[in-house]
Amino acid sequence: MRFTAVDLGASSGRVMIADITPGAIELTEAHRFPNRPVRVAGTLHWDILALHQGVLDGLRKAGPAESAGIDSWAVDYGLFDAAGRLIGNPVHYRDSRTADITERIDPYEVTGLQFLPFTTVNQLLRERLDGAETLLMIPDLIGYWLTGRIGAERTNASTTGLYDVTRRDWAWDLVDRLGLPRRILPPITDAASGPVRDDVAAELGYSTVVTQVASHDTASAVVAVPAAGPHFAYISCGTWSLVGVELPEPVLTEESRLANFTNETGVDGTVRYLRNVMGLWILQECLRVWDHPDLEALLAEAGKVRVEAVIDPDDPSFLPPGDMPARIGAYCARTGQRPPEGRAQAVRCILQSLALAYGRAVDDAARLSGRPVEVVHLVGGGSRNALLCRLTAEATGLPVVAGPVEAAALGNALVQARARGLVGDLAEMRDLVRRSADVRTYEPRGREWPQ
């Protein structure tokens, strides 16, 4: 059977074709398009119309399939009025409107989320909600434009700071305490599907069904982790890195809160117990400032140099767009370290700093959850970065299995396939990935770089 996976990332969107049989899954790219934010009157927005057009173009190129599914990043949303019209372009989570928020307002024992200033609940408190009738997270928004169906898919709802991770519903008491209107939160859904609108079918040249998948891209990526047992950690590595373990229940202890770990919902009631780490955003911004040099050559050179400096990837100075090489230098100066000299040293500094952050997160996840970790699965775009994978094995002291690259799209397609009865539970889906995906294992070895 053929399925179409729409995977919207923070820097690009992809429409992938997945051909799935009981013994294999084959993924091919139908369309890829940039996701460029736009600053208007001082506010950074997502160009949601361009994203929607990219999705339509991709679906048209992909052609007819059993169904399509949509996943994207978390926390951001669009507001709609009573007539179903979008009220302005969604604001980007990197916009400065929440930069001064330093304390959480959602109780950890209810939402289970780590503190991030740009969580949905914090954005809403800086939002004018006059005339807003419905809030839709980004994948729900695109799905609404395709099908006319309104709902809040659970894995993305669990990232908002308005979701009760134990009761598995909106945290209505918190909504009321914050003075947010209940009406804007649509019903939470786990599995739904519906045909595209007639006008969408006419534009595509065919009709199809949109199947609700794990719409948070990390939730979809974790579905496609090729793990053979429960004792694994995962790193979903792209613009952001999400590092954690999969659990049956949330961990809501005070120690977990102080360690800034998050409990997000996964497929089949699982909990993605993880910490957000800034990820390859810092490297991406450096490459932009350097006018996009040859990355492979730069990584090869970075693998040969030694750098003592280590940055904290989650330092607030690295969150907004800007001159990242200068910020790395400023951070090193501020912390009494010798800044990297040249591009190769800067890249080495970034990657070893990420690997160290991954190592801390894996250790903390195992300790706080009581779940032993025997192997680390690094999936997503970062799995192509051999230097990062090798440094991560050294930092964690564990084997790192790198791949698949398009884990979110694979997980997206597999959930669609399960809705058609083609595959079964998570273990069966992961077994199919193991038999189909290209992966590479990096064994740990002693390291000669900063602790």
PDB file of C-alpha atoms in Angstrom, residues 88-282:
ATOM      1  CA  GLY A  88      -3.209  36.528  11.293  1.00  0.00           C
ATOM      2  CA  ASN A  89      -0.128  34.444  10.534  1.00  0.00           C
ATOM      3  CA  PRO A  90       1.004  32.208  13.419  1.00  0.00           C
ATOM      4  CA  VAL A  91       3.836  33.699  15.477  1.00  0.00           C
ATOM      5  CA  HIS A  92       7.170  31.862  15.468  1.00  0.00           C
ATOM      6  CA  TYR A  93       8.326  30.361  18.778  1.00  0.00           C
ATOM      7  CA  ARG A  94      11.657  32.181  18.318  1.00  0.00           C
ATOM      8  CA  ASP A  95       9.892  35.553  18.395  1.00  0.00           C
ATOM      9  CA  SER A  96      10.934  37.743  21.304  1.00  0.00           C
ATOM     10  CA  ARG A  97       7.449  38.213  22.779  1.00  0.00           C
ATOM     11  CA  THR A  98       8.046  35.529  25.418  1.00  0.00           C
ATOM     12  CA  ALA A  99      11.780  36.116  25.924  1.00  0.00           C
ATOM     13  CA  ASP A 100      11.284  37.774  29.321  1.00  0.00           C
ATOM     14  CA  ILE A 101       9.300  34.866  30.784  1.00  0.00           C
ATOM     15  CA  THR A 102      11.548  33.225  33.363  1.00  0.00           C
ATOM     16  CA  GLU A 103       9.159  31.268  35.602  1.00  0.00           C
ATOM     17  CA  ARG A 104       6.612  28.575  34.831  1.00  0.00           C
ATOM     18  CA  ILE A 105       2.914  29.184  35.331  1.00  0.00           C
ATOM     19  CA  ASP A 106       1.697  25.660  34.571  1.00  0.00           C
ATOM     20  CA  PRO A 107       2.088  23.292  37.543  1.00  0.00           C
ATOM     21  CA  TYR A 108       4.579  20.520  36.767  1.00  0.00           C
ATOM     22  CA  GLU A 109       2.552  17.931  38.645  1.00  0.00           C
ATOM     23  CA  VAL A 110      -0.288  18.568  36.174  1.00  0.00           C
ATOM     24  CA  THR A 111       1.342  19.225  32.789  1.00  0.00           C
ATOM     25  CA  GLY A 112       4.645  17.411  33.352  1.00  0.00           C
ATOM     26  CA  LEU A 113       6.447  19.781  30.980  1.00  0.00           C
ATOM     27  CA  GLN A 114       9.896  21.257  31.260  1.00  0.00           C
ATOM     28  CA  PHE A 115      10.030  25.035  31.425  1.00  0.00           C
ATOM     29  CA  LEU A 116      10.416  26.709  28.049  1.00  0.00           C
ATOM     30  CA  PRO A 117       9.509  30.388  27.696  1.00  0.00           C
ATOM     31  CA  PHE A 118       7.804  29.860  24.325  1.00  0.00           C
ATOM     32  CA  THR A 119       5.429  27.041  25.338  1.00  0.00           C
ATOM     33  CA  THR A 120       1.913  27.525  23.940  1.00  0.00           C
ATOM     34  CA  VAL A 121       0.485  28.620  27.276  1.00  0.00           C
ATOM     35  CA  ASN A 122       3.092  31.381  27.580  1.00  0.00           C
ATOM     36  CA  GLN A 123       2.449  32.540  24.028  1.00  0.00           C
ATOM     37  CA  LEU A 124      -1.288  32.703  24.682  1.00  0.00           C
ATOM     38  CA  LEU A 125      -0.768  35.016  27.634  1.00  0.00           C
ATOM     39  CA  ARG A 126       0.907  37.478  25.220  1.00  0.00           C
ATOM     40  CA  GLU A 127      -1.875  37.062  22.663  1.00  0.00           C
ATOM     41  CA  ARG A 128      -4.963  39.136  21.968  1.00  0.00           C
ATOM     42  CA  LEU A 129      -7.768  36.593  21.979  1.00  0.00           C
ATOM     43  CA  ASP A 130     -10.612  38.947  21.070  1.00  0.00           C
ATOM     44  CA  GLY A 131     -12.597  37.300  18.308  1.00  0.00           C
ATOM     45  CA  ALA A 132     -10.710  34.011  18.566  1.00  0.00           C
ATOM     46  CA  GLU A 133     -12.995  30.981  18.615  1.00  0.00           C
ATOM     47  CA  THR A 134     -10.637  28.092  17.914  1.00  0.00           C
ATOM     48  CA  LEU A 135      -6.956  27.326  18.438  1.00  0.00           C
ATOM     49  CA  LEU A 136      -5.366  24.799  16.099  1.00  0.00           C
ATOM     50  CA  MET A 137      -1.809  23.534  16.391  1.00  0.00           C
ATOM     51  CA  ILE A 138       0.136  23.731  13.113  1.00  0.00           C
ATOM     52  CA  PRO A 139      -0.584  20.192  11.822  1.00  0.00           C
ATOM     53  CA  ASP A 140      -4.220  20.458  12.936  1.00  0.00           C
ATOM     54  CA  LEU A 141      -4.408  23.797  11.114  1.00  0.00           C
ATOM     55  CA  ILE A 142      -3.131  22.339   7.841  1.00  0.00           C
ATOM     56  CA  GLY A 143      -5.442  19.368   8.319  1.00  0.00           C
ATOM     57  CA  TYR A 144      -8.395  21.702   8.799  1.00  0.00           C
ATOM     58  CA  TRP A 145      -7.629  23.521   5.566  1.00  0.00           C
ATOM     59  CA  LEU A 146      -7.434  20.179   3.770  1.00  0.00           C
ATOM     60  CA  THR A 147     -10.504  18.479   5.271  1.00  0.00           C
ATOM     61  CA  GLY A 148     -12.591  21.012   7.204  1.00  0.00           C
ATOM     62  CA  ARG A 149     -12.203  18.798  10.294  1.00  0.00           C
ATOM     63  CA  ILE A 150     -11.431  20.468  13.662  1.00  0.00           C
ATOM     64  CA  GLY A 151      -9.639  18.747  16.526  1.00  0.00           C
ATOM     65  CA  ALA A 152      -6.551  18.695  18.718  1.00  0.00           C
ATOM     66  CA  GLU A 153      -4.326  15.671  18.131  1.00  0.00           C
ATOM     67  CA  ARG A 154      -3.128  14.368  21.473  1.00  0.00           C
ATOM     68  CA  THR A 155       0.669  14.232  21.057  1.00  0.00           C
ATOM     69  CA  ASN A 156       0.796  17.888  20.035  1.00  0.00           C
ATOM     70  CA  ALA A 157      -1.795  18.939  22.628  1.00  0.00           C
ATOM     71  CA  SER A 158       0.492  17.479  25.299  1.00  0.00           C
ATOM     72  CA  THR A 159       3.190  20.066  24.456  1.00  0.00           C
ATOM     73  CA  THR A 160       1.020  23.130  25.097  1.00  0.00           C
ATOM     74  CA  GLY A 161       1.274  23.506  28.881  1.00  0.00           C
ATOM     75  CA  LEU A 162      -2.528  23.247  28.960  1.00  0.00           C
ATOM     76  CA  TYR A 163      -2.753  19.439  28.996  1.00  0.00           C
ATOM     77  CA  ASP A 164      -3.163  17.273  32.102  1.00  0.00           C
ATOM     78  CA  VAL A 165      -0.702  14.449  31.470  1.00  0.00           C
ATOM     79  CA  THR A 166      -2.302  12.197  34.111  1.00  0.00           C
ATOM     80  CA  ARG A 167      -5.991  12.778  33.329  1.00  0.00           C
ATOM     81  CA  ARG A 168      -5.200  12.912  29.586  1.00  0.00           C
ATOM     82  CA  ASP A 169      -7.451  15.868  28.915  1.00  0.00           C
ATOM     83  CA  TRP A 170      -7.182  19.633  28.806  1.00  0.00           C
ATOM     84  CA  ALA A 171      -6.205  20.999  32.223  1.00  0.00           C
ATOM     85  CA  TRP A 172      -9.453  22.921  32.556  1.00  0.00           C
ATOM     86  CA  ASP A 173      -8.739  24.206  36.077  1.00  0.00           C
ATOM     87  CA  LEU A 174      -5.508  25.755  34.813  1.00  0.00           C
ATOM     88  CA  VAL A 175      -7.265  27.198  31.753  1.00  0.00           C
ATOM     89  CA  ASP A 176      -9.796  28.863  34.040  1.00  0.00           C
ATOM     90  CA  ARG A 177      -7.191  30.122  36.511  1.00  0.00           C
ATOM     91  CA  LEU A 178      -5.252  31.803  33.718  1.00  0.00           C
ATOM     92  CA  GLY A 179      -8.388  33.450  32.375  1.00  0.00           C
ATOM     93  CA  LEU A 180      -8.119  31.750  28.979  1.00  0.00           C
ATOM     94  CA  PRO A 181     -11.400  31.090  27.165  1.00  0.00           C
ATOM     95  CA  ARG A 182     -12.340  27.403  27.165  1.00  0.00           C
ATOM     96  CA  ARG A 183     -13.954  27.755  23.769  1.00  0.00           C
ATOM     97  CA  ILE A 184     -10.652  28.024  21.910  1.00  0.00           C
ATOM     98  CA  LEU A 185      -9.519  24.502  22.846  1.00  0.00           C
ATOM     99  CA  PRO A 186     -11.043  21.912  20.485  1.00  0.00           C
ATOM    100  CA  PRO A 187     -11.751  18.310  21.484  1.00  0.00           C
ATOM    101  CA  ILE A 188      -8.654  16.129  21.864  1.00  0.00           C
ATOM    102  CA  THR A 189      -8.556  13.261  19.395  1.00  0.00           C
ATOM    103  CA  ASP A 190      -6.458  10.105  19.126  1.00  0.00           C
ATOM    104  CA  ALA A 191      -7.447   8.640  15.775  1.00  0.00           C
ATOM    105  CA  ALA A 192      -9.542  10.338  13.148  1.00  0.00           C
ATOM    106  CA  SER A 193      -9.663  10.495   9.392  1.00  0.00           C
ATOM    107  CA  GLY A 194     -11.667  12.242   6.747  1.00  0.00           C
ATOM    108  CA  PRO A 195     -11.691  13.001   3.041  1.00  0.00           C
ATOM    109  CA  VAL A 196     -10.166  16.169   1.655  1.00  0.00           C
ATOM    110  CA  ARG A 197     -12.541  18.967   0.721  1.00  0.00           C
ATOM    111  CA  ASP A 198     -13.969  19.012  -2.780  1.00  0.00           C
ATOM    112  CA  ASP A 199     -11.990  22.130  -3.719  1.00  0.00           C
ATOM    113  CA  VAL A 200      -8.779  20.518  -2.452  1.00  0.00           C
ATOM    114  CA  ALA A 201      -9.500  17.351  -4.450  1.00  0.00           C
ATOM    115  CA  ALA A 202     -10.039  19.485  -7.542  1.00  0.00           C
ATOM    116  CA  GLU A 203      -6.711  21.231  -7.008  1.00  0.00           C
ATOM    117  CA  LEU A 204      -4.851  17.969  -6.419  1.00  0.00           C
ATOM    118  CA  GLY A 205      -6.496  16.170  -9.312  1.00  0.00           C
ATOM    119  CA  TYR A 206      -7.595  13.322  -7.043  1.00  0.00           C
ATOM    120  CA  SER A 207      -9.367  12.714  -3.739  1.00  0.00           C
ATOM    121  CA  THR A 208      -7.734  11.172  -0.714  1.00  0.00           C
ATOM    122  CA  VAL A 209      -8.230  10.702   3.005  1.00  0.00           C
ATOM    123  CA  VAL A 210      -6.221  12.522   5.681  1.00  0.00           C
ATOM    124  CA  THR A 211      -5.465  10.154   8.550  1.00  0.00           C
ATOM    125  CA  GLN A 212      -4.573  11.561  11.935  1.00  0.00           C
ATOM    126  CA  VAL A 213      -1.081  10.461  12.929  1.00  0.00           C
ATOM    127  CA  ALA A 214       1.186  11.350  15.840  1.00  0.00           C
ATOM    128  CA  SER A 215       1.255  14.962  14.705  1.00  0.00           C
ATOM    129  CA  HIS A 216       4.164  16.104  16.859  1.00  0.00           C
ATOM    130  CA  ASP A 217       7.132  15.265  14.649  1.00  0.00           C
ATOM    131  CA  THR A 218       9.107  13.874  17.570  1.00  0.00           C
ATOM    132  CA  ALA A 219       6.250  11.527  18.471  1.00  0.00           C
ATOM    133  CA  SER A 220       6.268  10.278  14.885  1.00  0.00           C
ATOM    134  CA  ALA A 221      10.062   9.972  14.913  1.00  0.00           C
ATOM    135  CA  VAL A 222      10.023   7.886  18.105  1.00  0.00           C
ATOM    136  CA  VAL A 223       7.596   5.459  16.435  1.00  0.00           C
ATOM    137  CA  ALA A 224      10.325   4.797  13.850  1.00  0.00           C
ATOM    138  CA  VAL A 225      13.164   4.256  16.340  1.00  0.00           C
ATOM    139  CA  PRO A 226      14.471   0.797  15.316  1.00  0.00           C
ATOM    140  CA  ALA A 227      14.758  -0.444  18.905  1.00  0.00           C
ATOM    141  CA  ALA A 228      14.518  -4.161  19.670  1.00  0.00           C
ATOM    142  CA  GLY A 229      13.645  -3.778  23.351  1.00  0.00           C
ATOM    143  CA  PRO A 230      12.674  -1.257  26.038  1.00  0.00           C
ATOM    144  CA  HIS A 231      16.138  -0.289  27.290  1.00  0.00           C
ATOM    145  CA  PHE A 232      16.977   2.416  24.797  1.00  0.00           C
ATOM    146  CA  ALA A 233      17.321   6.175  24.734  1.00  0.00           C
ATOM    147  CA  TYR A 234      16.507   8.209  21.663  1.00  0.00           C
ATOM    148  CA  ILE A 235      17.841  11.453  20.266  1.00  0.00           C
ATOM    149  CA  SER A 236      15.576  12.982  17.649  1.00  0.00           C
ATOM    150  CA  CYS A 237      18.102  15.328  16.128  1.00  0.00           C
ATOM    151  CA  GLY A 238      17.278  18.166  13.799  1.00  0.00           C
ATOM    152  CA  THR A 239      16.928  21.906  14.347  1.00  0.00           C
ATOM    153  CA  TRP A 240      16.037  20.850  17.883  1.00  0.00           C
ATOM    154  CA  SER A 241      17.273  17.748  19.651  1.00  0.00           C
ATOM    155  CA  LEU A 242      14.938  15.818  21.919  1.00  0.00           C
ATOM    156  CA  VAL A 243      16.702  13.357  24.182  1.00  0.00           C
ATOM    157  CA  GLY A 244      14.919  10.836  26.350  1.00  0.00           C
ATOM    158  CA  VAL A 245      13.370   7.440  26.990  1.00  0.00           C
ATOM    159  CA  GLU A 246       9.968   5.899  26.354  1.00  0.00           C
ATOM    160  CA  LEU A 247       7.891   5.093  29.439  1.00  0.00           C
ATOM    161  CA  PRO A 248       4.429   3.739  30.277  1.00  0.00           C
ATOM    162  CA  GLU A 249       3.718   6.513  32.824  1.00  0.00           C
ATOM    163  CA  PRO A 250       4.877  10.111  33.428  1.00  0.00           C
ATOM    164  CA  VAL A 251       7.552  11.011  35.965  1.00  0.00           C
ATOM    165  CA  LEU A 252       6.239  13.969  37.966  1.00  0.00           C
ATOM    166  CA  THR A 253       8.684  14.114  40.869  1.00  0.00           C
ATOM    167  CA  GLU A 254      10.248  17.297  42.174  1.00  0.00           C
ATOM    168  CA  GLU A 255      13.648  15.966  41.126  1.00  0.00           C
ATOM    169  CA  SER A 256      12.345  15.565  37.580  1.00  0.00           C
ATOM    170  CA  ARG A 257      11.013  19.124  37.584  1.00  0.00           C
ATOM    171  CA  LEU A 258      14.299  20.527  38.825  1.00  0.00           C
ATOM    172  CA  ALA A 259      16.119  18.589  36.088  1.00  0.00           C
ATOM    173  CA  ASN A 260      13.794  20.272  33.566  1.00  0.00           C
ATOM    174  CA  PHE A 261      12.488  17.051  32.040  1.00  0.00           C
ATOM    175  CA  THR A 262       9.280  16.911  30.082  1.00  0.00           C
ATOM    176  CA  ASN A 263       6.524  14.289  29.830  1.00  0.00           C
ATOM    177  CA  GLU A 264       4.956  14.384  26.389  1.00  0.00           C
ATOM    178  CA  THR A 265       2.423  11.908  25.086  1.00  0.00           C
ATOM    179  CA  GLY A 266       3.444   9.334  22.503  1.00  0.00           C
ATOM    180  CA  VAL A 267       1.667   6.731  20.438  1.00  0.00           C
ATOM    181  CA  ASP A 268      -0.445   4.143  22.273  1.00  0.00           C
ATOM    182  CA  GLY A 269      -0.444   6.035  25.558  1.00  0.00           C
ATOM    183  CA  THR A 270       3.329   6.001  25.937  1.00  0.00           C
ATOM    184  CA  VAL A 271       5.178   8.892  27.533  1.00  0.00           C
ATOM    185  CA  ARG A 272       8.138  10.541  25.829  1.00  0.00           C
ATOM    186  CA  TYR A 273      10.202  11.434  28.871  1.00  0.00           C
ATOM    187  CA  LEU A 274      12.772  13.827  27.506  1.00  0.00           C
ATOM    188  CA  ARG A 275      14.716  17.034  27.629  1.00  0.00           C
ATOM    189  CA  ASN A 276      14.799  19.539  24.772  1.00  0.00           C
ATOM    190  CA  VAL A 277      18.330  20.468  23.696  1.00  0.00           C
ATOM    191  CA  MET A 278      18.900  23.283  21.235  1.00  0.00           C
ATOM    192  CA  GLY A 279      20.123  20.958  18.479  1.00  0.00           C
ATOM    193  CA  LEU A 280      21.628  21.733  15.081  1.00  0.00           C
ATOM    194  CA  TRP A 281      20.066  25.208  15.006  1.00  0.00           C
ATOM    195  CA  ILE A 282      23.351  26.706  16.208  1.00  0.00           C
TER     196      ILE A 282
END
